[in-house]
Coordinates of C-alpha atoms in Angstrom, one line a residue:
M1 CA 0.0 0.0 0.0
T2 CA 1.2 3.5 -0.8
S3 CA 3.1 5.4 1.9
I4 CA 1.2 8.5 1.0
R5 CA -1.5 9.0 3.6
I6 CA -3.0 12.3 2.8
S7 CA -6.0 11.6 4.9
R8 CA -3.8 12.2 8.0
R9 CA -4.5 15.9 8.1
G10 CA -2.6 16.7 11.2
M11 CA 0.5 14.9 10.1
L12 CA 0.7 16.8 6.8
A13 CA -0.2 20.2 8.3
A14 CA 2.7 19.8 10.8
G15 CA 5.0 18.7 8.1
L16 CA 4.4 21.8 6.0
T17 CA 6.3 23.9 8.6
A18 CA 8.9 21.3 9.5
A19 CA 12.6 22.1 9.2
A20 CA 14.5 20.7 6.2
L21 CA 16.4 17.5 6.7
P22 CA 19.9 16.9 5.1
G23 CA 19.6 16.3 1.3
P24 CA 20.1 12.9 -0.4
A25 CA 23.3 11.8 -2.1
I26 CA 23.9 12.9 -5.7
A27 CA 23.5 10.2 -8.4
Q28 CA 26.8 8.8 -9.5
S29 CA 26.4 8.6 -13.3
T30 CA 24.6 10.6 -16.0
P31 CA 23.2 8.9 -19.1
A32 CA 23.4 10.6 -22.5
K33 CA 21.0 13.5 -23.1
P34 CA 18.0 12.9 -25.4
N35 CA 16.9 15.6 -27.8
R36 CA 13.7 16.0 -25.9
I37 CA 11.4 14.7 -23.2
V38 CA 7.6 14.5 -23.2
V39 CA 5.6 15.8 -20.2
N40 CA 1.9 14.9 -20.2
A41 CA -0.4 17.0 -18.0
S42 CA -3.8 18.7 -17.9
G43 CA -3.2 21.3 -20.6
G44 CA -4.9 24.7 -20.8
A45 CA -3.6 27.4 -18.4
M46 CA -1.6 24.8 -16.6
A47 CA 0.4 24.0 -19.8
N48 CA 1.2 27.7 -20.3
L49 CA 2.4 28.0 -16.7
F50 CA 4.5 24.9 -17.0
R51 CA 6.2 26.2 -20.1
R52 CA 7.2 29.4 -18.3
T53 CA 8.3 27.7 -15.1
Y54 CA 9.2 24.1 -14.9
N55 CA 9.8 23.4 -18.6
A56 CA 11.9 26.6 -19.0
E57 CA 14.0 25.9 -16.0
F58 CA 14.6 22.2 -17.0
E59 CA 15.7 23.3 -20.5
R60 CA 18.0 26.0 -19.0
R61 CA 19.6 23.5 -16.6
H62 CA 20.0 20.5 -18.9
G63 CA 19.7 21.7 -22.5
I64 CA 16.9 19.2 -23.3
R65 CA 13.7 20.4 -25.0
V66 CA 10.4 19.7 -23.1
V67 CA 7.4 18.8 -25.3
D68 CA 4.1 19.0 -23.5
T69 CA 1.1 16.9 -24.3
S70 CA -2.4 16.6 -22.8
P71 CA -4.8 15.5 -21.5
V72 CA -4.3 13.3 -18.4
D73 CA -5.6 9.8 -19.4
F74 CA -5.2 6.8 -17.1
G75 CA -6.4 4.4 -19.8
K76 CA -3.7 5.6 -22.2
L77 CA -1.1 5.3 -19.5
R78 CA -2.0 1.7 -18.9
A79 CA -2.1 0.9 -22.6
M80 CA 1.3 2.4 -23.2
V81 CA 2.9 0.5 -20.3
E82 CA 1.2 -2.8 -21.2
S83 CA 2.2 -2.5 -24.9
G84 CA 5.8 -1.4 -24.1
N85 CA 5.4 1.7 -26.3
V86 CA 5.7 4.5 -23.7
E87 CA 5.6 8.0 -25.3
W88 CA 5.5 10.0 -22.1
T89 CA 8.6 10.7 -20.0
V90 CA 6.6 12.1 -17.1
T91 CA 2.8 12.2 -16.6
E92 CA 0.3 13.8 -14.3
L93 CA -1.9 11.4 -12.5
G94 CA -5.5 12.5 -12.1
G95 CA -7.7 12.2 -9.0
Q96 CA -7.1 9.0 -7.1
D97 CA -5.3 7.4 -10.1
F98 CA -1.9 7.7 -8.5
I99 CA -2.8 5.0 -6.1
R100 CA -4.2 2.8 -8.8
A101 CA -1.2 3.4 -11.0
K102 CA 1.2 2.3 -8.3
Q103 CA -1.0 -0.8 -7.4
M104 CA -1.1 -1.9 -11.0
N105 CA 2.7 -1.5 -11.5
L106 CA 2.4 1.2 -14.1
L107 CA 5.1 3.5 -12.6
E108 CA 8.8 3.5 -12.3
P109 CA 10.2 4.0 -8.8
L110 CA 11.4 7.5 -8.1
D111 CA 15.1 8.1 -7.8
L112 CA 15.3 9.9 -4.5
S113 CA 19.0 10.4 -5.0
I114 CA 17.9 12.9 -7.6
I115 CA 14.5 14.1 -6.4
D116 CA 15.1 15.8 -3.0
L117 CA 12.0 15.3 -1.0
S118 CA 13.8 15.5 2.3
S119 CA 12.1 18.8 3.4
Y120 CA 8.7 17.6 2.3
P121 CA 6.1 16.4 4.8
E122 CA 6.9 12.8 5.6
A123 CA 3.2 11.9 5.0
V124 CA 3.5 12.7 1.2
R125 CA 6.8 11.1 0.5
D126 CA 6.4 8.0 -1.7
T127 CA 8.6 5.5 -3.6
H128 CA 6.7 6.0 -7.0
V129 CA 4.5 9.1 -6.8
F130 CA 5.7 12.7 -6.8
P131 CA 3.5 15.1 -4.8
S132 CA 3.3 18.1 -7.1
S133 CA 0.7 20.5 -5.6
V134 CA -2.5 20.8 -3.5
Y135 CA -5.9 21.9 -4.4
S136 CA -9.2 21.9 -2.5
T137 CA -12.9 21.6 -3.2
V138 CA -14.4 24.4 -1.1
M139 CA -17.6 26.4 -0.6
A140 CA -17.9 29.7 -2.5
Y141 CA -20.5 32.5 -2.2
R142 CA -21.6 35.8 -3.7
T143 CA -20.1 38.5 -1.5
D144 CA -22.8 40.9 -2.4
R145 CA -25.5 38.5 -1.2
F146 CA -23.6 37.6 2.0
P147 CA -21.6 40.7 2.9
N148 CA -19.3 41.3 5.9
G149 CA -18.8 37.7 6.7
S150 CA -22.5 36.7 6.8
H151 CA -22.0 33.7 4.5
P152 CA -22.4 30.1 5.7
K153 CA -19.4 29.0 7.8
G154 CA -19.5 25.3 6.9
W155 CA -21.6 22.6 5.3
A156 CA -24.3 22.5 8.0
E157 CA -25.0 26.1 7.3
F158 CA -24.9 25.5 3.5
W159 CA -27.7 23.1 4.2
D160 CA -29.6 25.7 6.2
V161 CA -31.8 27.2 3.4
Q162 CA -33.9 29.2 5.9
R163 CA -30.9 31.3 7.3
F164 CA -29.1 31.3 4.0
P165 CA -31.7 31.3 1.2
G166 CA -30.9 31.1 -2.5
P167 CA -30.1 28.6 -5.2
R168 CA -27.0 26.4 -4.8
S169 CA -24.8 24.4 -7.1
L170 CA -23.0 21.1 -6.3
R171 CA -21.0 18.7 -8.5
N172 CA -22.7 15.8 -10.2
H173 CA -20.4 13.3 -8.6
P174 CA -20.2 11.4 -5.3
V175 CA -16.6 12.5 -4.5
D176 CA -16.7 15.4 -2.0
N177 CA -20.5 15.5 -1.9
L178 CA -20.7 12.5 0.3
E179 CA -18.2 14.0 2.7
F180 CA -19.9 17.4 2.7
A181 CA -23.2 15.7 3.5
L182 CA -21.8 13.9 6.5
L183 CA -20.2 17.1 7.8
A184 CA -23.6 18.8 7.4
D185 CA -25.1 15.9 9.4
G186 CA -22.7 16.5 12.3
V187 CA -19.9 14.0 11.6
A188 CA -16.5 15.2 12.7
K189 CA -13.8 15.7 10.1
D190 CA -11.7 12.9 11.5
K191 CA -14.6 10.5 11.5
I192 CA -15.7 10.8 7.9
Y193 CA -14.1 7.6 6.7
P194 CA -15.3 5.0 6.2
I195 CA -18.2 6.9 4.5
D196 CA -21.7 5.8 5.4
I197 CA -23.1 6.2 1.9
D198 CA -26.7 5.7 2.8
R199 CA -26.5 8.3 5.6
A200 CA -24.8 10.8 3.2
L201 CA -27.5 10.4 0.5
R202 CA -30.3 10.8 3.1
K203 CA -28.7 14.1 4.1
L204 CA -28.4 15.1 0.4
D205 CA -32.1 14.5 0.1
Q206 CA -32.7 17.5 2.3
I207 CA -30.8 19.9 0.0
R208 CA -31.6 18.5 -3.4
E209 CA -34.5 20.7 -4.4
H210 CA -32.4 23.8 -3.6
V211 CA -29.5 22.7 -5.9
S212 CA -30.5 24.4 -9.2
V213 CA -27.4 23.2 -11.1
W214 CA -25.3 20.0 -10.7
W215 CA -22.0 21.1 -12.3
T216 CA -19.9 18.8 -14.4
T217 CA -16.9 21.0 -15.4
G218 CA -14.4 22.9 -13.3
A219 CA -15.2 26.3 -14.7
Q220 CA -19.0 26.0 -14.3
P221 CA -19.5 26.8 -10.6
A222 CA -17.4 30.0 -10.7
Q223 CA -19.3 31.2 -13.7
L224 CA -22.6 30.4 -12.1
L225 CA -21.7 32.6 -9.2
V226 CA -20.4 35.4 -11.5
D227 CA -23.6 35.3 -13.5
G228 CA -25.7 35.3 -10.3
E229 CA -27.5 32.1 -11.2
V230 CA -26.6 30.7 -7.8
V231 CA -25.5 32.3 -4.5
L232 CA -23.6 29.3 -3.1
A233 CA -21.5 26.6 -4.8
S234 CA -18.9 24.0 -4.3
G235 CA -15.9 24.0 -6.6
W236 CA -12.1 24.0 -6.9
N237 CA -10.4 26.8 -5.1
G238 CA -8.3 27.9 -8.0
R239 CA -11.4 28.6 -10.2
F240 CA -12.9 30.9 -7.6
Y241 CA -9.5 32.6 -7.1
D242 CA -9.3 33.3 -10.8
V243 CA -12.6 35.1 -11.0
A244 CA -12.1 36.9 -7.6
K245 CA -8.8 38.4 -8.6
R246 CA -10.5 39.8 -11.7
G247 CA -13.0 41.6 -9.5
A248 CA -16.0 39.2 -9.3
P249 CA -18.0 39.3 -6.1
V250 CA -17.0 35.8 -5.1
G251 CA -15.5 34.7 -1.8
V252 CA -14.4 31.3 -0.4
E253 CA -15.1 29.6 2.9
W254 CA -12.4 27.1 3.8
E255 CA -14.2 25.4 6.7
G256 CA -14.9 21.8 5.6
G257 CA -12.9 22.0 2.5
S258 CA -11.7 18.8 0.8
A259 CA -8.0 19.1 0.3
K260 CA -6.3 16.9 -2.4
Q261 CA -2.9 16.2 -3.7
N262 CA -2.0 16.5 -7.4
A263 CA 0.6 13.9 -8.4
F264 CA 3.0 13.1 -11.2
G265 CA 4.8 9.8 -12.0
I266 CA 7.2 8.2 -14.4
P267 CA 5.4 5.6 -16.6
R268 CA 7.0 2.1 -16.3
G269 CA 9.2 1.6 -19.4
S270 CA 9.9 5.3 -19.8
R271 CA 12.7 5.8 -22.3
H272 CA 14.5 8.4 -20.3
P273 CA 13.9 7.7 -16.5
H274 CA 17.0 9.6 -15.4
W275 CA 15.8 12.8 -17.1
A276 CA 12.3 12.2 -15.9
N277 CA 13.6 12.3 -12.3
Q278 CA 15.6 15.4 -13.2
F279 CA 12.4 17.1 -14.4
L280 CA 10.6 16.2 -11.2
Q281 CA 13.5 17.6 -9.2
V282 CA 13.0 20.9 -11.0
M283 CA 9.4 20.8 -9.8
T284 CA 10.5 20.9 -6.2
T285 CA 12.0 24.4 -6.6
P286 CA 10.1 26.6 -4.1
E287 CA 10.4 29.8 -6.2
L288 CA 8.8 28.1 -9.2
Q289 CA 6.1 26.5 -7.0
A290 CA 5.4 30.0 -5.7
V291 CA 4.7 31.3 -9.3
Y292 CA 2.3 28.4 -9.8
A293 CA 0.6 29.1 -6.4
T294 CA 0.3 32.8 -7.2
E295 CA -1.2 32.3 -10.6
L296 CA -3.4 29.3 -10.0
A297 CA -3.7 29.1 -6.2
Y298 CA -2.5 25.5 -6.3
P299 CA 0.7 25.6 -4.2
G300 CA 3.4 23.0 -4.1
L301 CA 4.3 21.1 -0.9
H302 CA 7.9 22.4 -0.4
P303 CA 7.7 24.2 3.0
D304 CA 9.6 27.2 1.6
T305 CA 7.1 27.9 -1.1
L306 CA 4.9 30.2 1.0
N307 CA 8.0 32.3 1.8
H308 CA 8.0 33.3 -1.9
V309 CA 4.3 34.2 -2.1
A310 CA 3.0 37.7 -1.6
E311 CA 1.0 38.2 1.6
E312 CA -2.2 39.1 -0.3
V313 CA -2.1 35.8 -2.1
K314 CA -1.7 33.6 1.0
P315 CA -5.4 33.8 2.1
H316 CA -6.3 32.1 -1.2
L317 CA -4.1 29.1 -0.8
P318 CA -5.2 25.7 0.7
T319 CA -1.8 25.1 2.4
T320 CA -1.8 28.4 4.3
P321 CA -1.9 27.1 7.9
A322 CA -5.0 29.0 8.9
N323 CA -6.8 27.5 5.8
L324 CA -5.3 24.0 6.1
E325 CA -6.5 23.5 9.7
K326 CA -10.1 24.0 8.6
Q327 CA -10.1 21.3 6.0
F328 CA -9.9 17.5 5.8
W329 CA -7.8 15.4 3.4
L330 CA -9.8 13.4 0.8
G331 CA -9.6 9.7 1.8
V332 CA -8.0 8.5 -1.5
E333 CA -7.5 5.0 -0.1
W334 CA -11.3 4.7 0.7
W335 CA -12.2 6.1 -2.7
T336 CA -9.8 3.7 -4.5
E337 CA -11.5 0.7 -2.8
N338 CA -15.1 2.0 -2.8
G339 CA -15.4 4.4 -5.7
Q340 CA -17.3 2.2 -8.0
R341 CA -19.9 1.3 -5.3
A342 CA -20.3 4.9 -4.4
Q343 CA -20.7 6.0 -8.0
E344 CA -23.4 3.3 -8.6
A345 CA -25.2 4.5 -5.5
W346 CA -24.9 8.1 -6.7
N347 CA -26.2 7.3 -10.1
R348 CA -29.3 5.6 -8.6
W349 CA -29.9 8.6 -6.3
M350 CA -29.6 11.1 -9.2
L351 CA -32.2 9.0 -11.3
R352 CA -34.7 9.4 -8.5
R353 CA -35.0 13.1 -9.2

């Protein structure tokens, strides 16, 4: 089982401020340089940012061109590895797929003599998975509808349509919604897992008629708030940060947020594993992680990253200590084992509308 245990919220929170340990030994030999490496990730704004930060720095350090591709595709990763025709040097691993990829032997081990994770929280260090950044599913609200801190302060109040009236939006997916429902029903953050699916769906019954849109894409909830179609919504913190910094009346409540780890790995059979590890080492650079955090609000896990972020940005980041302590870490182990069962239950519940 993977050594990453991001559901252990306290362990990770403490690790973010831990002092750095001595670095690992330097690798003894360097293979010939290829003309290029291929980094597969999510594309879009992320691809542009990668080109300006990690890709550019890798090319500067090593003189090897970085070609970026997208999208993230677990099925394609598996097909590549099983066929022995691996195109990607490094790939992002979506959602809980980093656990599945490791369990299915789809990843090369990381060379920790190259990738220095010594100052990273112990809870996220792993033999095969590189912890690249953190994002959260949080509650957002219209600041003109709930001014001066009068917005709901957690999921129990999100459910309270008498005190906080108005249309809501939630994702059309069981991940996060089941957790939020249990929090609304009085379950403590450290008691969410194992999820009682039936209890969560019963609680969701109480809010369903007030959810006017069940969103399916990441940009949707932020736009719904901007357009005034809803007054409250769940969504990814970076999406809300993006519209807020452009002047939209959108605020975020971190209480009960669902924090998650973005991850990268090296496909088993990668043609250039040494240079894959060198690329991931570039991704540990705090100054570059800070650029990523400032532009997308998805900070890396190096403890020095926040030292390179402007003070006005820190309230928008999930790893800022005051925000982190309000959240729980998504139980990726539970979802890996129970995701299909939860999805089937969710589909049945949605059909009852």
